[in-house]
PDB file of C-alpha atoms in Angstrom:
ATOM      1  CA  MET A1432       0.242  -0.163   0.011  1.00 37.00           C
ATOM      2  CA  ILE A1433       1.352   3.372  -0.619  1.00 41.00           C
ATOM      3  CA  GLY A1434       1.619   5.826   1.675  1.00 45.00           C
ATOM      4  CA  MET A1435       0.848   9.683   1.478  1.00 50.00           C
ATOM      5  CA  SER A1436       4.743  10.175   2.036  1.00 61.00           C
ATOM      6  CA  ASP A1437       5.152   8.668  -1.356  1.00 87.00           C
ATOM      7  CA  ARG A1438       2.586  10.679  -3.278  1.00 92.00           C
ATOM      8  CA  LYS A1439       3.778  13.830  -4.811  1.00 93.00           C
ATOM      9  CA  ARG A1440       1.057  16.189  -5.108  1.00 94.00           C
ATOM     10  CA  LEU A1441       0.803  17.826  -8.942  1.00 97.00           C
ATOM     11  CA  PHE A1442      -0.098  20.446 -11.566  1.00 97.00           C
ATOM     12  CA  LEU A1443       1.167  21.225 -15.422  1.00 98.00           C
ATOM     13  CA  ALA A1444       1.261  25.732 -15.425  1.00 98.00           C
ATOM     14  CA  LEU A1445       2.574  28.464 -16.807  1.00 98.00           C
ATOM     15  CA  TRP A1446       5.375  30.446 -14.789  1.00 97.00           C
ATOM     16  CA  PRO A1447       6.108  33.723 -15.671  1.00 97.00           C
ATOM     17  CA  GLY A1448       9.857  34.845 -16.062  1.00 95.00           C
ATOM     18  CA  PRO A1449      11.041  37.545 -14.775  1.00 96.00           C
ATOM     19  CA  ARG A1450      10.078  41.067 -17.123  1.00 97.00           C
ATOM     20  CA  THR A1451       6.537  39.327 -16.085  1.00 97.00           C
ATOM     21  CA  ARG A1452       7.165  38.264 -12.792  1.00 96.00           C
ATOM     22  CA  ALA A1453       7.821  42.136 -12.116  1.00 96.00           C
ATOM     23  CA  SER A1454       5.293  43.795 -14.191  1.00 96.00           C
ATOM     24  CA  ILE A1455       2.861  41.733 -11.369  1.00 95.00           C
ATOM     25  CA  ALA A1456       4.129  42.804  -8.827  1.00 92.00           C
ATOM     26  CA  SER A1457       4.730  46.746  -9.989  1.00 92.00           C
ATOM     27  CA  ALA A1458       0.917  46.273 -11.411  1.00 91.00           C
ATOM     28  CA  CYS A1459       0.055  45.482  -7.436  1.00 84.00           C
ATOM     29  CA  ALA A1460       1.773  48.313  -5.756  1.00 73.00           C
ATOM     30  CA  PRO A1461       0.709  49.299  -2.651  1.00 66.00           C
ATOM     31  CA  TRP A1462      -1.219  45.512  -1.969  1.00 64.00           C
ATOM     32  CA  PRO A1463      -3.869  45.928   1.185  1.00 59.00           C
ATOM     33  CA  GLU A1464      -2.111  44.981   4.285  1.00 61.00           C
ATOM     34  CA  ASP A1465      -4.718  42.845   5.231  1.00 63.00           C
ATOM     35  CA  GLY A1466      -4.375  39.128   4.105  1.00 68.00           C
ATOM     36  CA  ARG A1467      -1.560  36.048   3.210  1.00 79.00           C
ATOM     37  CA  SER A1468       0.263  37.661   0.043  1.00 84.00           C
ATOM     38  CA  GLU A1469       2.000  34.855  -2.393  1.00 87.00           C
ATOM     39  CA  ALA A1470       5.908  35.134  -2.946  1.00 88.00           C
ATOM     40  CA  PRO A1471       6.539  35.919  -5.962  1.00 91.00           C
ATOM     41  CA  THR A1472       8.346  32.953  -6.664  1.00 92.00           C
ATOM     42  CA  ARG A1473       5.545  31.010  -6.012  1.00 93.00           C
ATOM     43  CA  TRP A1474       3.054  33.279  -8.940  1.00 96.00           C
ATOM     44  CA  HIS A1475       1.897  30.801 -11.634  1.00 97.00           C
ATOM     45  CA  LEU A1476      -0.779  29.728 -13.729  1.00 98.00           C
ATOM     46  CA  THR A1477      -2.679  26.687 -13.511  1.00 97.00           C
ATOM     47  CA  LEU A1478      -3.421  24.712 -16.502  1.00 98.00           C
ATOM     48  CA  HIS A1479      -4.212  21.755 -14.202  1.00 98.00           C
ATOM     49  CA  TYR A1480      -4.037  20.688 -10.682  1.00 97.00           C
ATOM     50  CA  ILE A1481      -3.220  16.528 -11.061  1.00 97.00           C
ATOM     51  CA  GLY A1482      -3.244  15.967  -7.465  1.00 95.00           C
ATOM     52  CA  PRO A1483      -1.412  13.436  -5.185  1.00 96.00           C
ATOM     53  CA  VAL A1484       0.375  10.542  -7.475  1.00 95.00           C
ATOM     54  CA  ALA A1485       2.782   7.237  -6.193  1.00 94.00           C
ATOM     55  CA  ALA A1486       5.765   9.116  -6.535  1.00 91.00           C
ATOM     56  CA  GLU A1487       7.253   5.959  -9.053  1.00 93.00           C
ATOM     57  CA  ARG A1488       5.152   7.188 -11.369  1.00 93.00           C
ATOM     58  CA  LEU A1489       6.679  10.287 -11.493  1.00 92.00           C
ATOM     59  CA  PRO A1490       9.448   9.693 -14.633  1.00 93.00           C
ATOM     60  CA  LEU A1491       7.855   7.758 -16.501  1.00 93.00           C
ATOM     61  CA  LEU A1492       4.723  10.704 -16.473  1.00 95.00           C
ATOM     62  CA  ALA A1493       6.781  13.670 -17.003  1.00 94.00           C
ATOM     63  CA  PRO A1494       7.711  12.921 -20.499  1.00 97.00           C
ATOM     64  CA  ARG A1495       4.784  11.729 -21.307  1.00 97.00           C
ATOM     65  CA  LEU A1496       3.164  15.635 -20.707  1.00 98.00           C
ATOM     66  CA  ALA A1497       5.213  16.684 -23.605  1.00 97.00           C
ATOM     67  CA  VAL A1498       2.619  17.925 -25.860  1.00 97.00           C
ATOM     68  CA  PRO A1499       3.228  20.121 -29.087  1.00 95.00           C
ATOM     69  CA  LEU A1500       3.732  24.170 -28.327  1.00 96.00           C
ATOM     70  CA  HIS A1501       3.346  27.724 -29.743  1.00 96.00           C
ATOM     71  CA  ARG A1502       5.067  30.561 -28.588  1.00 97.00           C
ATOM     72  CA  PHE A1503       1.566  32.390 -27.907  1.00 98.00           C
ATOM     73  CA  ASP A1504       1.083  35.977 -25.089  1.00 98.00           C
ATOM     74  CA  VAL A1505      -1.622  35.927 -22.242  1.00 98.00           C
ATOM     75  CA  GLU A1506      -2.462  39.339 -21.095  1.00 98.00           C
ATOM     76  CA  LEU A1507      -3.300  40.348 -18.084  1.00 98.00           C
ATOM     77  CA  THR A1508      -5.810  43.122 -17.758  1.00 98.00           C
ATOM     78  CA  ARG A1509      -7.433  43.015 -14.121  1.00 96.00           C
ATOM     79  CA  ILE A1510      -7.760  42.138 -10.581  1.00 94.00           C
ATOM     80  CA  GLU A1511     -10.383  40.446  -9.121  1.00 93.00           C
ATOM     81  CA  THR A1512     -11.522  39.492  -5.764  1.00 91.00           C
ATOM     82  CA  TRP A1513     -12.624  35.554  -5.868  1.00 91.00           C
ATOM     83  CA  PRO A1514     -14.945  34.007  -1.989  1.00 90.00           C
ATOM     84  CA  ARG A1515     -12.875  33.522   0.540  1.00 87.00           C
ATOM     85  CA  GLY A1516     -10.519  36.414   0.304  1.00 87.00           C
ATOM     86  CA  ILE A1517      -8.406  34.954  -2.632  1.00 91.00           C
ATOM     87  CA  VAL A1518      -7.408  37.846  -5.073  1.00 92.00           C
ATOM     88  CA  VAL A1519      -6.217  37.159  -8.341  1.00 95.00           C
ATOM     89  CA  MET A1520      -4.777  38.797 -11.520  1.00 96.00           C
ATOM     90  CA  SER A1521      -6.520  36.650 -14.595  1.00 98.00           C
ATOM     91  CA  PRO A1522      -7.474  38.322 -18.636  1.00 98.00           C
ATOM     92  CA  ASP A1523     -10.386  39.267 -19.469  1.00 96.00           C
ATOM     93  CA  HIS A1524     -10.275  36.037 -22.558  1.00 96.00           C
ATOM     94  CA  VAL A1525      -8.047  33.246 -22.610  1.00 97.00           C
ATOM     95  CA  PRO A1526      -6.295  33.786 -25.524  1.00 97.00           C
ATOM     96  CA  PRO A1527      -7.036  29.969 -28.425  1.00 97.00           C
ATOM     97  CA  ALA A1528      -3.849  29.145 -27.908  1.00 98.00           C
ATOM     98  CA  LEU A1529      -3.669  28.967 -24.301  1.00 98.00           C
ATOM     99  CA  ALA A1530      -7.050  27.476 -24.953  1.00 97.00           C
ATOM    100  CA  GLU A1531      -5.703  24.355 -27.480  1.00 97.00           C
ATOM    101  CA  LEU A1532      -2.802  24.154 -24.528  1.00 98.00           C
ATOM    102  CA  HIS A1533      -5.129  23.172 -21.291  1.00 98.00           C
ATOM    103  CA  ALA A1534      -7.392  20.137 -24.128  1.00 97.00           C
ATOM    104  CA  ARG A1535      -4.375  19.298 -25.578  1.00 97.00           C
ATOM    105  CA  LEU A1536      -2.870  18.577 -21.429  1.00 98.00           C
ATOM    106  CA  ALA A1537      -6.599  17.107 -20.643  1.00 98.00           C
ATOM    107  CA  THR A1538      -6.310  14.779 -23.198  1.00 97.00           C
ATOM    108  CA  VAL A1539      -3.000  13.189 -22.559  1.00 98.00           C
ATOM    109  CA  LEU A1540      -3.700  13.262 -18.829  1.00 97.00           C
ATOM    110  CA  GLY A1541      -7.404  11.490 -19.389  1.00 97.00           C
ATOM    111  CA  GLU A1542      -4.934   8.973 -21.779  1.00 97.00           C
ATOM    112  CA  LEU A1543      -3.046   8.168 -18.030  1.00 96.00           C
ATOM    113  CA  ASP A1544      -5.889   8.164 -16.135  1.00 95.00           C
ATOM    114  CA  LEU A1545      -5.185  10.635 -14.390  1.00 96.00           C
ATOM    115  CA  PRO A1546      -7.698  13.399 -12.953  1.00 92.00           C
ATOM    116  CA  VAL A1547      -9.078  15.718 -15.586  1.00 95.00           C
ATOM    117  CA  GLU A1548     -11.124  19.147 -13.648  1.00 91.00           C
ATOM    118  CA  ALA A1549     -14.010  19.516 -14.994  1.00 90.00           C
ATOM    119  CA  ARG A1550     -14.810  22.998 -14.610  1.00 91.00           C
ATOM    120  CA  PRO A1551     -14.372  25.550 -16.492  1.00 93.00           C
ATOM    121  CA  PHE A1552     -10.693  27.128 -17.356  1.00 96.00           C
ATOM    122  CA  ARG A1553     -10.347  29.797 -15.484  1.00 96.00           C
ATOM    123  CA  PRO A1554      -6.554  31.035 -16.196  1.00 98.00           C
ATOM    124  CA  HIS A1555      -5.135  32.777 -13.340  1.00 97.00           C
ATOM    125  CA  VAL A1556      -2.617  33.885 -11.254  1.00 97.00           C
ATOM    126  CA  THR A1557      -3.087  34.296  -7.974  1.00 95.00           C
ATOM    127  CA  LEU A1558      -1.869  36.956  -5.834  1.00 93.00           C
ATOM    128  CA  ALA A1559      -2.646  36.498  -2.085  1.00 89.00           C
ATOM    129  CA  ARG A1560      -5.226  34.844  -0.073  1.00 89.00           C
ATOM    130  CA  LYS A1561      -7.763  35.827   3.092  1.00 87.00           C
ATOM    131  CA  ALA A1562      -7.205  39.517   2.129  1.00 84.00           C
ATOM    132  CA  PRO A1563     -10.601  40.517   1.551  1.00 77.00           C
ATOM    133  CA  GLY A1564     -10.013  43.550   1.943  1.00 76.00           C
ATOM    134  CA  ALA A1565      -8.313  43.823  -1.823  1.00 79.00           C
ATOM    135  CA  ALA A1566     -10.110  45.864  -4.025  1.00 82.00           C
ATOM    136  CA  ALA A1567     -11.013  44.939  -7.410  1.00 87.00           C
ATOM    137  CA  ARG A1568     -10.010  46.572 -10.557  1.00 91.00           C
ATOM    138  CA  ARG A1569      -8.871  46.578 -14.670  1.00 95.00           C
ATOM    139  CA  LEU A1570      -4.512  47.136 -14.667  1.00 96.00           C
ATOM    140  CA  ASP A1571      -3.454  50.205 -16.168  1.00 94.00           C
ATOM    141  CA  ALA A1572      -2.013  48.661 -19.249  1.00 95.00           C
ATOM    142  CA  PRO A1573      -2.418  45.022 -20.280  1.00 97.00           C
ATOM    143  CA  ILE A1574       0.437  42.639 -18.505  1.00 98.00           C
ATOM    144  CA  ARG A1575       2.224  41.067 -21.748  1.00 98.00           C
ATOM    145  CA  TRP A1576       3.107  37.795 -20.527  1.00 98.00           C
ATOM    146  CA  PRO A1577       5.416  35.930 -22.969  1.00 98.00           C
ATOM    147  CA  VAL A1578       5.142  32.138 -23.025  1.00 98.00           C
ATOM    148  CA  ARG A1579       7.872  30.266 -23.883  1.00 97.00           C
ATOM    149  CA  GLY A1580       6.904  26.979 -22.393  1.00 98.00           C
ATOM    150  CA  TYR A1581       5.409  25.016 -19.177  1.00 98.00           C
ATOM    151  CA  SER A1582       6.451  22.896 -16.099  1.00 98.00           C
ATOM    152  CA  LEU A1583       5.018  19.931 -14.078  1.00 98.00           C
ATOM    153  CA  VAL A1584       5.990  21.314 -10.682  1.00 97.00           C
ATOM    154  CA  VAL A1585       5.870  19.126  -7.156  1.00 96.00           C
ATOM    155  CA  SER A1586       4.299  20.851  -4.166  1.00 94.00           C
ATOM    156  CA  ASP A1587       5.434  19.753  -1.192  1.00 89.00           C
ATOM    157  CA  GLY A1588       5.152  23.479   0.780  1.00 83.00           C
ATOM    158  CA  ALA A1589       7.341  24.268  -1.009  1.00 90.00           C
ATOM    159  CA  TYR A1590       6.729  24.643  -5.685  1.00 95.00           C
ATOM    160  CA  ARG A1591       9.890  22.254  -7.350  1.00 95.00           C
ATOM    161  CA  ARG A1592       9.670  22.779 -11.258  1.00 96.00           C
ATOM    162  CA  VAL A1593      10.001  18.863 -11.518  1.00 95.00           C
ATOM    163  CA  ALA A1594      10.209  18.991 -16.259  1.00 97.00           C
ATOM    164  CA  ASP A1595       9.853  22.131 -18.372  1.00 98.00           C
ATOM    165  CA  TYR A1596       8.330  21.963 -21.840  1.00 98.00           C
ATOM    166  CA  PRO A1597       9.580  24.642 -23.951  1.00 97.00           C
ATOM    167  CA  ALA A1598       7.827  25.563 -27.113  1.00 96.00           C
ATOM    168  CA  SER A1599       8.723  25.309 -30.805  1.00 88.00           C
TER     169      SER A1599
END
């Protein structure tokens, strides 16, 4: 029997580069004093949350999660407050290339007998939790996030990228 310590919590995500991270940080300032801000090194856009997977499957799964990808941009345009004080930055619409990447990965996850989220895809970057005083607003200027790949990430208190899948 596999115990929880033999399992890794996995997700697939877009990871911002230093310029995008700096732009997000600049757009957030000044930050509300209440709440728990996510560290900029943890900022990402989740493509699929996979959940706990047996650790011994990881070396076999990682190469199978590679799907064709061309470079594209995501434009982050607003800060939203979600229930329970979650503060996110999100785009006005899902770019077709992002929707296609999400769908391709869902197909592969299904083929690997891994869970696929049933809820509609709502791309966002979580900025803070438990921050009910944060104000929702449009950004003064959109943040252009050049997507050059995605990552397989292990969540074990920290986020560790265990495989990167660059765009062609």
